[in-house]
mmCIF file of C-alpha atoms in Angstrom:
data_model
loop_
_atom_site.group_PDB
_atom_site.id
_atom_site.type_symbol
_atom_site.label_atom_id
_atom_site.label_comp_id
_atom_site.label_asym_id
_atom_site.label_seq_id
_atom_site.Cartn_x
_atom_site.Cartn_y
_atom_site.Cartn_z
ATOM 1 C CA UNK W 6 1.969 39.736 21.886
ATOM 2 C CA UNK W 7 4.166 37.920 24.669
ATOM 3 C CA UNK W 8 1.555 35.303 24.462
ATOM 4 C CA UNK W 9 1.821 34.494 20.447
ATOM 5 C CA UNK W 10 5.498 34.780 20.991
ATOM 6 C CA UNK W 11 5.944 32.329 24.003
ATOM 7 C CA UNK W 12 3.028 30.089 22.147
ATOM 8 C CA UNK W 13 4.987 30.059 18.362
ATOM 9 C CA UNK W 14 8.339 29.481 20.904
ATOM 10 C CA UNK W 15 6.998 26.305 21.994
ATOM 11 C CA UNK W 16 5.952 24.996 18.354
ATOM 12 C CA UNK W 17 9.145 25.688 17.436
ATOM 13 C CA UNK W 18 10.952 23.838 20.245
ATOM 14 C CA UNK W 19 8.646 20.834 19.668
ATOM 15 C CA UNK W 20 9.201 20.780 15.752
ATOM 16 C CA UNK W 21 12.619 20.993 16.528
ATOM 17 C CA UNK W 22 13.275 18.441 19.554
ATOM 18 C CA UNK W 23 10.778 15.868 17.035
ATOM 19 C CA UNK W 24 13.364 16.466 14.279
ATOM 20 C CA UNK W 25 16.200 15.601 16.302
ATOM 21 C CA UNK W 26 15.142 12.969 18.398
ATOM 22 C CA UNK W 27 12.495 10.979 16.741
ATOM 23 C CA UNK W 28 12.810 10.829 12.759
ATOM 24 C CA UNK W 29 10.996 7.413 12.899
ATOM 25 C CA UNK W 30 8.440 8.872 14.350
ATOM 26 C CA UNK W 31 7.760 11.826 11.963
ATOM 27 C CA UNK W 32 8.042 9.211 9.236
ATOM 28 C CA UNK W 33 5.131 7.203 10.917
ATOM 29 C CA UNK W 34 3.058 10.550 11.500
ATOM 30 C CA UNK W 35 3.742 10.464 7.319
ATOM 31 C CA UNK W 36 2.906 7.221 6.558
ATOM 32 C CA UNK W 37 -0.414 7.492 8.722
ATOM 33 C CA UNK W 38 -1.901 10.726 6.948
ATOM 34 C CA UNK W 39 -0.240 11.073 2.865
ATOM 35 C CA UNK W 40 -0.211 7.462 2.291
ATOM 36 C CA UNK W 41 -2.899 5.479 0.558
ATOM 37 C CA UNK W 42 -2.529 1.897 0.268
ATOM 38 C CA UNK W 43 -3.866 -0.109 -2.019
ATOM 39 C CA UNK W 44 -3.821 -3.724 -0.901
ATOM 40 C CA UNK W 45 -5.088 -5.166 -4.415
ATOM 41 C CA UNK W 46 -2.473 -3.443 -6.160
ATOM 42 C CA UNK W 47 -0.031 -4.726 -3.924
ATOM 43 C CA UNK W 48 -1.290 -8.099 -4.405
ATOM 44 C CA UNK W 49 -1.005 -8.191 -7.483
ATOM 45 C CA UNK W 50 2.325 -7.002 -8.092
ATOM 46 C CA UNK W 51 3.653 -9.340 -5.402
ATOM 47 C CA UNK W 52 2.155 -11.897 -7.916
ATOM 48 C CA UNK W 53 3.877 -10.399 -10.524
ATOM 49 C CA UNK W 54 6.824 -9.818 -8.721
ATOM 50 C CA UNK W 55 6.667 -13.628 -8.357
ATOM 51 C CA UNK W 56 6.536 -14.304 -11.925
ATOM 52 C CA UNK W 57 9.577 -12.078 -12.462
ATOM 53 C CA UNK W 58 11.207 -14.463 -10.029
ATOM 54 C CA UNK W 59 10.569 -17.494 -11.726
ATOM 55 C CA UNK W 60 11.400 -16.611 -15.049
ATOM 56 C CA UNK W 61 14.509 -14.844 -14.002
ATOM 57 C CA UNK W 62 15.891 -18.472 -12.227
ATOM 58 C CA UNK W 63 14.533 -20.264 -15.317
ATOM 59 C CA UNK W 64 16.133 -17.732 -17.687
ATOM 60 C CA UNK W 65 19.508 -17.888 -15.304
ATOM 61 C CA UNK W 66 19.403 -22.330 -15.464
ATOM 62 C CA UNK W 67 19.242 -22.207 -19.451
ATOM 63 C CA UNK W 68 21.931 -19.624 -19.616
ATOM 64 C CA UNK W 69 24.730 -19.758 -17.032
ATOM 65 C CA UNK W 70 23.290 -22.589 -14.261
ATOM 66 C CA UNK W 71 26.802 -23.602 -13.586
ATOM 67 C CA UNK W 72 27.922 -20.801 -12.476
ATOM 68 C CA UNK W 73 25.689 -19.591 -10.152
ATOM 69 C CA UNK W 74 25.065 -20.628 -6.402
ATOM 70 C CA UNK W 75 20.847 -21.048 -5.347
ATOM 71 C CA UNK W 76 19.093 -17.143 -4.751
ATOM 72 C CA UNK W 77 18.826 -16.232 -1.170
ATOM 73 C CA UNK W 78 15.282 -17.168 -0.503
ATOM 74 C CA UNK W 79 14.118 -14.575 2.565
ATOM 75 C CA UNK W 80 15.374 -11.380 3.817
ATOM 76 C CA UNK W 81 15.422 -8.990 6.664
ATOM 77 C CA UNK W 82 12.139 -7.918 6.528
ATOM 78 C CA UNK W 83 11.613 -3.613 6.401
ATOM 79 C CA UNK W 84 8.845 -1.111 6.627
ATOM 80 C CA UNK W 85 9.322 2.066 4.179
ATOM 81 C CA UNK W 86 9.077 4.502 6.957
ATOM 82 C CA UNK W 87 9.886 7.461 3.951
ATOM 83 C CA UNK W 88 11.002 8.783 0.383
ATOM 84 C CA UNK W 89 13.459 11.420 -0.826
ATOM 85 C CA UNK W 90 11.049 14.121 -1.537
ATOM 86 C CA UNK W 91 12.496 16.242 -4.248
ATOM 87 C CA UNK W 92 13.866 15.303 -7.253
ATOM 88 C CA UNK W 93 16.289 13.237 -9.143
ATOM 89 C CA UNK W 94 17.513 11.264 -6.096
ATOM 90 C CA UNK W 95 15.324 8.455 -5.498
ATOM 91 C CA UNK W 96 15.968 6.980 -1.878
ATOM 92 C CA UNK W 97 14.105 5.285 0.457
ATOM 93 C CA UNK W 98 14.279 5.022 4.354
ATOM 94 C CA UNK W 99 13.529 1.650 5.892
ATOM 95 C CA UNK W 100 13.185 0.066 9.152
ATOM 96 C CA UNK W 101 16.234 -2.119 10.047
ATOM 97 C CA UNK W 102 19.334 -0.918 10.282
ATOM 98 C CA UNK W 103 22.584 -1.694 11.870
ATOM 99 C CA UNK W 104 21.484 -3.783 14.866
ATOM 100 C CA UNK W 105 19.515 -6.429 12.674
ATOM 101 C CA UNK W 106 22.446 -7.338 10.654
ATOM 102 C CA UNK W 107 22.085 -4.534 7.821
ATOM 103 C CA UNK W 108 25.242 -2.935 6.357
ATOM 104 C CA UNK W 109 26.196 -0.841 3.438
ATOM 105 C CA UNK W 110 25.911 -2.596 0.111
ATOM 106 C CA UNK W 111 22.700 -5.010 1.349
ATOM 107 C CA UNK W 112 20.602 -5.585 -1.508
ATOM 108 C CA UNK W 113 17.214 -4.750 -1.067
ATOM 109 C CA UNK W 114 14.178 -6.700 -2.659
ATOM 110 C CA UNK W 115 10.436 -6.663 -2.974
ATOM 111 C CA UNK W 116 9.185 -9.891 -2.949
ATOM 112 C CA UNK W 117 12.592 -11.585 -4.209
ATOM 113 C CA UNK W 118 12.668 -8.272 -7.147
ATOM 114 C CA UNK W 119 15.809 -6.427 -7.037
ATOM 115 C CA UNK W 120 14.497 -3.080 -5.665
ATOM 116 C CA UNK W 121 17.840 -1.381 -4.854
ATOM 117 C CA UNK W 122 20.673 -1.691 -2.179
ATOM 118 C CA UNK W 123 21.545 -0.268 0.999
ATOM 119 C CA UNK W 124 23.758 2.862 0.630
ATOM 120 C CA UNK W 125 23.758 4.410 4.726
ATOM 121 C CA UNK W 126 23.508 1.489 7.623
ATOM 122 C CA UNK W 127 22.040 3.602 10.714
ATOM 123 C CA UNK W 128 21.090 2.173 14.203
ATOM 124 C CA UNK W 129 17.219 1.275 13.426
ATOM 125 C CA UNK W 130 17.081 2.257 9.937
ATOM 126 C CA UNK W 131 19.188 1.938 6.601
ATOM 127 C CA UNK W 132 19.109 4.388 3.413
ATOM 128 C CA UNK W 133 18.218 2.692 0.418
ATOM 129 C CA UNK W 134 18.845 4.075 -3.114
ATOM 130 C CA UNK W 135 16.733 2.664 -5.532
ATOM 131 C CA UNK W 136 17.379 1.175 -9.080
ATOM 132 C CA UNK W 137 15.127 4.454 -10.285
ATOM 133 C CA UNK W 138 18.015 6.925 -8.487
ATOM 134 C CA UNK W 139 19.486 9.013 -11.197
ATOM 135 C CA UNK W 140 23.173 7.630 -10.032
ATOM 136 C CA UNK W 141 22.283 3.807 -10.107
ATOM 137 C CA UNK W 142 24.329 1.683 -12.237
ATOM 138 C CA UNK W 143 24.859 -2.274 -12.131
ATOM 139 C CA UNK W 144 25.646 -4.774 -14.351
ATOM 140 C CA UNK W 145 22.508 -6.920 -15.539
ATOM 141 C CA UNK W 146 21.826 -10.225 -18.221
ATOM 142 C CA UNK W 147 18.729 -10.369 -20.587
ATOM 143 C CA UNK W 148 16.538 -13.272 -21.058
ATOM 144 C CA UNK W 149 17.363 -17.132 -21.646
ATOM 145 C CA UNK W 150 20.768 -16.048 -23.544
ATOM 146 C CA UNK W 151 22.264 -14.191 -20.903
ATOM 147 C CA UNK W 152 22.636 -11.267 -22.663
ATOM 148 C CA UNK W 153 25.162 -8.688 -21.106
ATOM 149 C CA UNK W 154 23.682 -5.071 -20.687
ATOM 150 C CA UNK W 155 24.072 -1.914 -17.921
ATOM 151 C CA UNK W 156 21.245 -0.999 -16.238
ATOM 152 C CA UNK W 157 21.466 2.631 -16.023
ATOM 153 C CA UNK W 158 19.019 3.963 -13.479
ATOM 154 C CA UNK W 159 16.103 7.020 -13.611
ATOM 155 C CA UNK W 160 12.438 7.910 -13.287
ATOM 156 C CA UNK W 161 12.378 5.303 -16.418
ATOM 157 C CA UNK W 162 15.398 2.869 -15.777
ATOM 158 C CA UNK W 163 17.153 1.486 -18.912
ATOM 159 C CA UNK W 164 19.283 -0.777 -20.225
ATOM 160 C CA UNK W 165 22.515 0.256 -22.286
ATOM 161 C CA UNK W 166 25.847 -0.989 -23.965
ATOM 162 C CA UNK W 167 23.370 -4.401 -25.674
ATOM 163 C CA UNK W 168 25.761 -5.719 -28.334
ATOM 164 C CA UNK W 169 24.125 -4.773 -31.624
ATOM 165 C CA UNK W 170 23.297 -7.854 -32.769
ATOM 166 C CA UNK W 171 21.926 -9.455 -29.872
ATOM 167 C CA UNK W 172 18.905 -10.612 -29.425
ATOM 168 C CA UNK W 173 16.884 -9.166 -26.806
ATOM 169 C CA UNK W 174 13.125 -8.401 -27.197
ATOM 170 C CA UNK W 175 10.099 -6.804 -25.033
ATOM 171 C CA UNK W 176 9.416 -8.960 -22.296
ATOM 172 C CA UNK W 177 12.750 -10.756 -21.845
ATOM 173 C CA UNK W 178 13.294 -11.071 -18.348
ATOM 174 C CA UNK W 179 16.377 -9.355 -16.639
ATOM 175 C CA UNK W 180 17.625 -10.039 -14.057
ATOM 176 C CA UNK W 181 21.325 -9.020 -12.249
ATOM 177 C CA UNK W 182 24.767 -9.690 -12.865
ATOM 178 C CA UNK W 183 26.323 -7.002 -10.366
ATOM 179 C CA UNK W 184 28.679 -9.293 -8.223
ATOM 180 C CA UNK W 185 27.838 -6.964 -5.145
ATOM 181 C CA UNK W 186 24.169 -8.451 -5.661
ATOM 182 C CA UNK W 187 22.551 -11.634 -5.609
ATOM 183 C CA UNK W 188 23.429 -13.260 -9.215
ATOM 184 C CA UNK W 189 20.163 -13.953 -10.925
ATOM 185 C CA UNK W 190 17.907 -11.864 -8.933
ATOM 186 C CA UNK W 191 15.196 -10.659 -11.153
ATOM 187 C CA UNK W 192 15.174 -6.852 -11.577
ATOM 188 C CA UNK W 193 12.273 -6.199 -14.533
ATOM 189 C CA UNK W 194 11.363 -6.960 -18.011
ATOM 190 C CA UNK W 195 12.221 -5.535 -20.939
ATOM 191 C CA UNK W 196 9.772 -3.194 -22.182
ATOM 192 C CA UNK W 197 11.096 -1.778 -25.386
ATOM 193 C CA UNK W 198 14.171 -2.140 -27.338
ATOM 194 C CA UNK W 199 16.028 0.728 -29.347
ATOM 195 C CA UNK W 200 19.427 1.281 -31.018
ATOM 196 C CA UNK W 201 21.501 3.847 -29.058
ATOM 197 C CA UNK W 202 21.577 7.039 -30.249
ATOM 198 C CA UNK W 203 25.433 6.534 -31.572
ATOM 199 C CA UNK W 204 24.176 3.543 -33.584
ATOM 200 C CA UNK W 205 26.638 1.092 -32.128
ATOM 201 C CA UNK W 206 24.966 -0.666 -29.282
ATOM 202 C CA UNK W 207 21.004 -1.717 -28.601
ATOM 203 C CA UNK W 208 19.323 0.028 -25.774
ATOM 204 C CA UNK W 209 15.823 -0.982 -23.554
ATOM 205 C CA UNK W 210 13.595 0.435 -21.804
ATOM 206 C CA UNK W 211 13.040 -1.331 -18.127
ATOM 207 C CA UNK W 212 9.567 -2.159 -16.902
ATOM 208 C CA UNK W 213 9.128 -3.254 -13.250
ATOM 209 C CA UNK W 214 6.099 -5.126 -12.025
ATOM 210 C CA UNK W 215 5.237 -2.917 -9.034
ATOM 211 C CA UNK W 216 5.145 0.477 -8.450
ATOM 212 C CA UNK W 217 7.958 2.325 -6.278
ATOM 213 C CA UNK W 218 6.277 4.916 -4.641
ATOM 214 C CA UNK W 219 3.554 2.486 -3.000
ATOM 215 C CA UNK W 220 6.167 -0.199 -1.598
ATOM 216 C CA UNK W 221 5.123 -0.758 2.057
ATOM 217 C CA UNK W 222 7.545 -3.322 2.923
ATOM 218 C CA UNK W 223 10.878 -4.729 1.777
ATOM 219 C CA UNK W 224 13.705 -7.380 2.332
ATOM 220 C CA UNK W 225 17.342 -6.781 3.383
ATOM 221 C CA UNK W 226 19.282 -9.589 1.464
ATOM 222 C CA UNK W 227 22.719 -9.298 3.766
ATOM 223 C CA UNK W 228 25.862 -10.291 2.296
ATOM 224 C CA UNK W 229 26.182 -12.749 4.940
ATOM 225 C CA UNK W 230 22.982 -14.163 3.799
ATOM 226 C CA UNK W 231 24.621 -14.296 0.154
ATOM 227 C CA UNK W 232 27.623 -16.749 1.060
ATOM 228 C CA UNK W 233 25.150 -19.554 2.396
ATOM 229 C CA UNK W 234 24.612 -22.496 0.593
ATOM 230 C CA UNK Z 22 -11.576 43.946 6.127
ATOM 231 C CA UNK Z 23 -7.778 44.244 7.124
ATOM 232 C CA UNK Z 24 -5.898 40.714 6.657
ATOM 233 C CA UNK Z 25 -3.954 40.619 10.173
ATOM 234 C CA UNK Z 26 -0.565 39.017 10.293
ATOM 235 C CA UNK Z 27 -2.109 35.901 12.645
ATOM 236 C CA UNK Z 28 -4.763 35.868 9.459
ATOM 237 C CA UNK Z 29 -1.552 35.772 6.974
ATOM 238 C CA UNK Z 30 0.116 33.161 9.180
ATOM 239 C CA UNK Z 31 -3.021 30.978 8.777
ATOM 240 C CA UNK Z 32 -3.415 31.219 4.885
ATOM 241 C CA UNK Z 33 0.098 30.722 4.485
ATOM 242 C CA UNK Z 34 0.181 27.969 6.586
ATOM 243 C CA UNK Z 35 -2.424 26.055 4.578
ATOM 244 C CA UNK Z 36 -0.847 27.387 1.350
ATOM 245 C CA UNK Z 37 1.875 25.320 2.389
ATOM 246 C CA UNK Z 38 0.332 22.483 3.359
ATOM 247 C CA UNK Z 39 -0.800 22.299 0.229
ATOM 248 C CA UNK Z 40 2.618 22.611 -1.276
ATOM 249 C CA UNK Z 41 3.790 19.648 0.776
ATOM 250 C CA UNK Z 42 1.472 17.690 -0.504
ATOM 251 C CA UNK Z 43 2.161 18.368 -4.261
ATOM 252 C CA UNK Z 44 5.766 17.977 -3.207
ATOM 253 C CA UNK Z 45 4.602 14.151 -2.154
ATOM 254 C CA UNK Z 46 3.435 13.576 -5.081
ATOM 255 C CA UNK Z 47 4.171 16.064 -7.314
ATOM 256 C CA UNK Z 48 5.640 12.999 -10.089
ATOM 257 C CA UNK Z 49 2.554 11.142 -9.989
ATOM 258 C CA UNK Z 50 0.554 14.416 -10.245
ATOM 259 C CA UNK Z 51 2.164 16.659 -13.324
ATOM 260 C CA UNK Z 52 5.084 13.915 -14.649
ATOM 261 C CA UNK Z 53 7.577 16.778 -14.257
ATOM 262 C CA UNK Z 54 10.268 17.345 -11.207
ATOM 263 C CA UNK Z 55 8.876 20.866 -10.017
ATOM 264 C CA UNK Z 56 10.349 22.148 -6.267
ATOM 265 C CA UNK Z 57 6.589 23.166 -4.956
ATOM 266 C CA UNK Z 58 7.879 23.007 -1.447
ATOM 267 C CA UNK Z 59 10.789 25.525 -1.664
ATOM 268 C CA UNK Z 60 9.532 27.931 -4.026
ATOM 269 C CA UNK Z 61 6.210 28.352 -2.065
ATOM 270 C CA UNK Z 62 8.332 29.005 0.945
ATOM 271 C CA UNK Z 63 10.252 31.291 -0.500
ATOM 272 C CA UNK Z 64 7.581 33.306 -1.524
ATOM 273 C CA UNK Z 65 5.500 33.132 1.397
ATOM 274 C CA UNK Z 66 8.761 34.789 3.403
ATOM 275 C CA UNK Z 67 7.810 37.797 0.841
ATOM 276 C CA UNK Z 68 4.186 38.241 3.027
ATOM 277 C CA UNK Z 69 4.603 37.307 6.361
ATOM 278 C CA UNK Z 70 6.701 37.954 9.579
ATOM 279 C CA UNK Z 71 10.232 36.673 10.682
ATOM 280 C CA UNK Z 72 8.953 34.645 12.820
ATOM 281 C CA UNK Z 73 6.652 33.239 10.373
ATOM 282 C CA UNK Z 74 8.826 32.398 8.247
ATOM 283 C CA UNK Z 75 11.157 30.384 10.490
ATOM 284 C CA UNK Z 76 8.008 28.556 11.991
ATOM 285 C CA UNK Z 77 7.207 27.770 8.411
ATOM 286 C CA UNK Z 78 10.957 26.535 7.280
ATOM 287 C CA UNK Z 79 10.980 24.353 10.118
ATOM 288 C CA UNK Z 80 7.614 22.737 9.979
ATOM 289 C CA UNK Z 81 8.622 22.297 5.912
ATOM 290 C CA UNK Z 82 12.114 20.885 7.215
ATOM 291 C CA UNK Z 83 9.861 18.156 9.374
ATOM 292 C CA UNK Z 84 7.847 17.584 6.949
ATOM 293 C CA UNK Z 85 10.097 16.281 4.012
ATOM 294 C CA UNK Z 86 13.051 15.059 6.338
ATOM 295 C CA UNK Z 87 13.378 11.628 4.567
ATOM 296 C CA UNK Z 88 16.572 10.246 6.684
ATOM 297 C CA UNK Z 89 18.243 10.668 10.347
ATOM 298 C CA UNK Z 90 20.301 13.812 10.712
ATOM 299 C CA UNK Z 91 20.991 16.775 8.830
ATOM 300 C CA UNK Z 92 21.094 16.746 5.008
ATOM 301 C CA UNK Z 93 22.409 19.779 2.897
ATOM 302 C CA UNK Z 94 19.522 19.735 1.181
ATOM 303 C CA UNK Z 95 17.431 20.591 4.763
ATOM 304 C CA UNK Z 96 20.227 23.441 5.203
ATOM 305 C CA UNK Z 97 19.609 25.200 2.048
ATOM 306 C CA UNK Z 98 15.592 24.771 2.665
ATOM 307 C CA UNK Z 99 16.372 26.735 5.854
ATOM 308 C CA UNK Z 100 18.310 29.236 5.066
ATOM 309 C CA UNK Z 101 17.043 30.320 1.293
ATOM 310 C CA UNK Z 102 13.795 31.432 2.943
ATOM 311 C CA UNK Z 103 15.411 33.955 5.800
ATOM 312 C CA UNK Z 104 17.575 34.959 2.499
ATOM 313 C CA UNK Z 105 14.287 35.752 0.866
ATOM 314 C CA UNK Z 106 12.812 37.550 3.938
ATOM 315 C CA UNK Z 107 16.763 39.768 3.879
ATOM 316 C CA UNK Z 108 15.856 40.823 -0.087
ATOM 317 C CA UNK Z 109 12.510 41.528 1.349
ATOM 318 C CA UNK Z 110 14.064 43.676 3.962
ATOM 319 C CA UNK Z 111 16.974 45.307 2.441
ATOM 320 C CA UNK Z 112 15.702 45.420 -1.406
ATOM 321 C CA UNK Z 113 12.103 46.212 -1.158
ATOM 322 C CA UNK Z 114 11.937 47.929 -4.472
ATOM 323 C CA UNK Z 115 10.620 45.749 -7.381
ATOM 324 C CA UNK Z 116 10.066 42.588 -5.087
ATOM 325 C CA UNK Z 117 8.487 40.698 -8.091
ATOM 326 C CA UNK Z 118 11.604 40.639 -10.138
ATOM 327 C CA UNK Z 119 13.887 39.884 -6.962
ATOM 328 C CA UNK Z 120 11.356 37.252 -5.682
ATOM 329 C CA UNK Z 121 12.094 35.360 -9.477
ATOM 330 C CA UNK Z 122 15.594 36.174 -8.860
ATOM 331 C CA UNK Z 123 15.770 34.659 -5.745
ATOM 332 C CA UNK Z 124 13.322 31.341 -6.407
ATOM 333 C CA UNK Z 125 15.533 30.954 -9.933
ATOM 334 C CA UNK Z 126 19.185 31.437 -8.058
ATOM 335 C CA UNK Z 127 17.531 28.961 -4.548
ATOM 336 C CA UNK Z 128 16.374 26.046 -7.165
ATOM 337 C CA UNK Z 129 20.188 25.901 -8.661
ATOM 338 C CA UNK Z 130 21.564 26.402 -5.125
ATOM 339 C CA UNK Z 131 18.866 23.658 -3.757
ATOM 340 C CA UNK Z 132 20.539 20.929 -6.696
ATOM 341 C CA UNK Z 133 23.945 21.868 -6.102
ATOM 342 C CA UNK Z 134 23.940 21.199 -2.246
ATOM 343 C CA UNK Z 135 22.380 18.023 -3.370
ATOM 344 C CA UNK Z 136 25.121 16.841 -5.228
ATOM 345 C CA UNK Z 137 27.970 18.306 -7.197
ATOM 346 C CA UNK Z 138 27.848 15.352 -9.429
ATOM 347 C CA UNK Z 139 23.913 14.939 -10.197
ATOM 348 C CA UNK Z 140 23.871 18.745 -10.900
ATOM 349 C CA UNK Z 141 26.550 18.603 -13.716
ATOM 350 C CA UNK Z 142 25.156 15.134 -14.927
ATOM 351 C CA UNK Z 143 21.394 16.545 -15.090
ATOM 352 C CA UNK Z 144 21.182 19.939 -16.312
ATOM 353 C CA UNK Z 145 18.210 19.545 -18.599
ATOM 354 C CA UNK Z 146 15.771 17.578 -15.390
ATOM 355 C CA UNK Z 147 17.728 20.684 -13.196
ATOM 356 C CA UNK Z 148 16.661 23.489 -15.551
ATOM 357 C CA UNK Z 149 12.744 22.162 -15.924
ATOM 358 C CA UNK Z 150 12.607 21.926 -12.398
ATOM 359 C CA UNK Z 151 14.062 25.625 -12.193
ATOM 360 C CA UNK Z 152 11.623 27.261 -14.844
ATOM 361 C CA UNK Z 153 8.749 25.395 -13.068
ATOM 362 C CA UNK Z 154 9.636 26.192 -9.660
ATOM 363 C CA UNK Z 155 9.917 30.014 -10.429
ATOM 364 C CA UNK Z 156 6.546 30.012 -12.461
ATOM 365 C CA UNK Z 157 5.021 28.084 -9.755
ATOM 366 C CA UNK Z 158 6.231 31.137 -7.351
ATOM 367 C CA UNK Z 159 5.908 33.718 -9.348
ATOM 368 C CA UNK Z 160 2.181 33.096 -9.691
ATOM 369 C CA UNK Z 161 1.589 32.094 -6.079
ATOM 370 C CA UNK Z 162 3.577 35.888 -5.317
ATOM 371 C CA UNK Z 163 1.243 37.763 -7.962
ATOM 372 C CA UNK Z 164 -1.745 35.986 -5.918
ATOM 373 C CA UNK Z 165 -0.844 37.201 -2.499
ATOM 374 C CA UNK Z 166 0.236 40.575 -3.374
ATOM 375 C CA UNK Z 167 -3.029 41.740 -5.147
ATOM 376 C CA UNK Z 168 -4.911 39.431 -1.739
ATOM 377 C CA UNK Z 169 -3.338 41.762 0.421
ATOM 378 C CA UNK Z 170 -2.977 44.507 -1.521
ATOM 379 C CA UNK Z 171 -6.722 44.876 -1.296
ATOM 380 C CA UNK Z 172 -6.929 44.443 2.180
#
């Protein structure tokens, strides 16, 4: 009996001296044994991703080119070491933090997508919340008229407050038009469009071209990063 | 054939583990927010020792941390299950209806250390996740209490 105490003693200790000290590490020890990546996926949702991009800085020259400076072409580059795992919050723990340059407010991109923005700066690491995060919401513009709309955020992110009459339809490319964020940084398509249940405004349904919960890898866009020409 | 406790550690241990692993992916799997991790933890502190079941809340605590340091949400997934083992202790008659009492009341308490805000703002995600949580428990308890009751 002393035995199984002093041996479940020493698990405990370890769990516990692991949980304190080395959180990257754990997160590794994750990403090594409940992760499956699928490099062909990826692939092609960079290439979609990419798509997103260009139609998003075509959509933003037709509509409000004079206003905007170029997009921030490259990023601090960040492993997803691990995910909120419960529900409604939808966070994201990545590998840069404070001592590359990252601070609260980053935005945070896969492959030039808005993905979501940096909400806790550690040493090694930031917190990201995500544009599918219950609490997210930015201002974005749809498609070649620069139509004004809120991107509310969710396990289905969509857009709200669309003037009625506007015209917005499925595929329309949207991108962002939250100062605190690159301006014209792609962030989905539209997927479906739908008065709001009031009447008064249209509301859309956002599609993204890659799927959340299988990012490997993002970019940090710092603010400093932002104010270059 | 008697189940020992080290036996009971071990099947709760992978009972667990396989909790965990819904909790991963428990989106992708059913399309509905359901709190696998917690409620099987809660009801595995119904079957097995103390120490058991603080061996078990801190290997679930490792498991899902997400972020450096200590989140409410890590608090409440250590302490509800020592709560559970109390009832277990101090209320042992009708442990079915206090185990649903206590998974129903540890969901709600689980979202409100989470956020204030999100909790008032989501009732309807907060109350699936609730009923599912408890079902999910109360049929994992029903399975372990007729396992060892036949042992």
């Amino acid at each position: 009996m002393k035995r199984e105490q002093l041996v479940y003693g020493i698990l405990i200790f370890v769990f516990v001296f692991l949980f304190i000290t080395q959180p990257a590490l754990l997160n590794h020890i994750e990403d090594r044994f409940l992760r499956s990546p699928n490099s062909a996926d990826t692939a092609i949702e960079k290439l979609q991703a990419e798509n997103d991009v260009l139609k998003a800085e075509h959509a933003r020259f037709e509509s409000i080119v004079s206003e905007l400076g170029p997009l921030p072409k490259e990023g601090i580059l960040a492993d997803v070491y691990s995910r909120y795992p419960f529900s409604l919050k939808h966070e994201l723990l990545v590998g840069a933090g404070a001592l590359r340059g990252v601070a609260v407010g980053d935005a945070v991109a896969f492959a030039g997508v808005l993905v979501g923005e940096v909400r806790e700066a550690f040493r090694d690491s930031a917190l990201v919340r995500t544009i599918l995060d219950e609490r997210w919401a930015s201002a974005v513009r749809v498609g070649t008229r620069g139509v004004d709309a809120l991107l509310v955020g969710g396990a289905e992110p969509r857009l709200t407050l669309i003037v009625k009459d506007a015209d917005v339809r499925t595929g329309d490319i949207v991108y962002n038009a939250a100062p605190a964020f690159p301006l014209g940084m792609p962030v989905g398509r539209i997927a479906s469009v739908m008065l709001s249940p009031d009447g008064l405004f249209q509301e859309a349904t956002l599609s993204v071209g890659y799927d959340i919960n299988k990012l490997h890898a993002v970019s940090i866009v710092t603010k400093s990063s932002m104010k270059q020409p | 054939m008697t189940i020992s406790s080290n036996q009971r550690l071990l099947i709760s241990f992978f009972i667990f583990a396989i909790a965990l692993l819904l909790q991963f992916r428990a989106t992708d799997l059913v399309g509905l927010n359901v709190n696998f991790a917690l409620a099987t933890v809660l009801t595995l502190a119904f079957f097995v020792r103390f120490i058991d079941v603080i061996f078990l809340s801190l290997f679930g605590v490792v498991a899902l941390t997400w972020r450096p340091g200590f989140t409410p949400e890590m608090a409440t997934f250590l302490g509800l299950p020592l709560a559970a083992y109390a009832v277990r202790l101090f209320f042992p008659g009708k442990l079915w209806l206090n185990h649903i009492l206590l998974t129903a009341c540890g969901i709600v308490l689980f979202h409100l250390a989470s956020g204030f805000s999100l909790f008032t703002s989501h009732l309807g995600s907060i109350t699936v996740d609730t009923i599912g949580s408890t079902l999910v428990g109360a049929l994992l308890f029903q399975l372990l209490d007729r396992l060892y009751a036949k042992t």
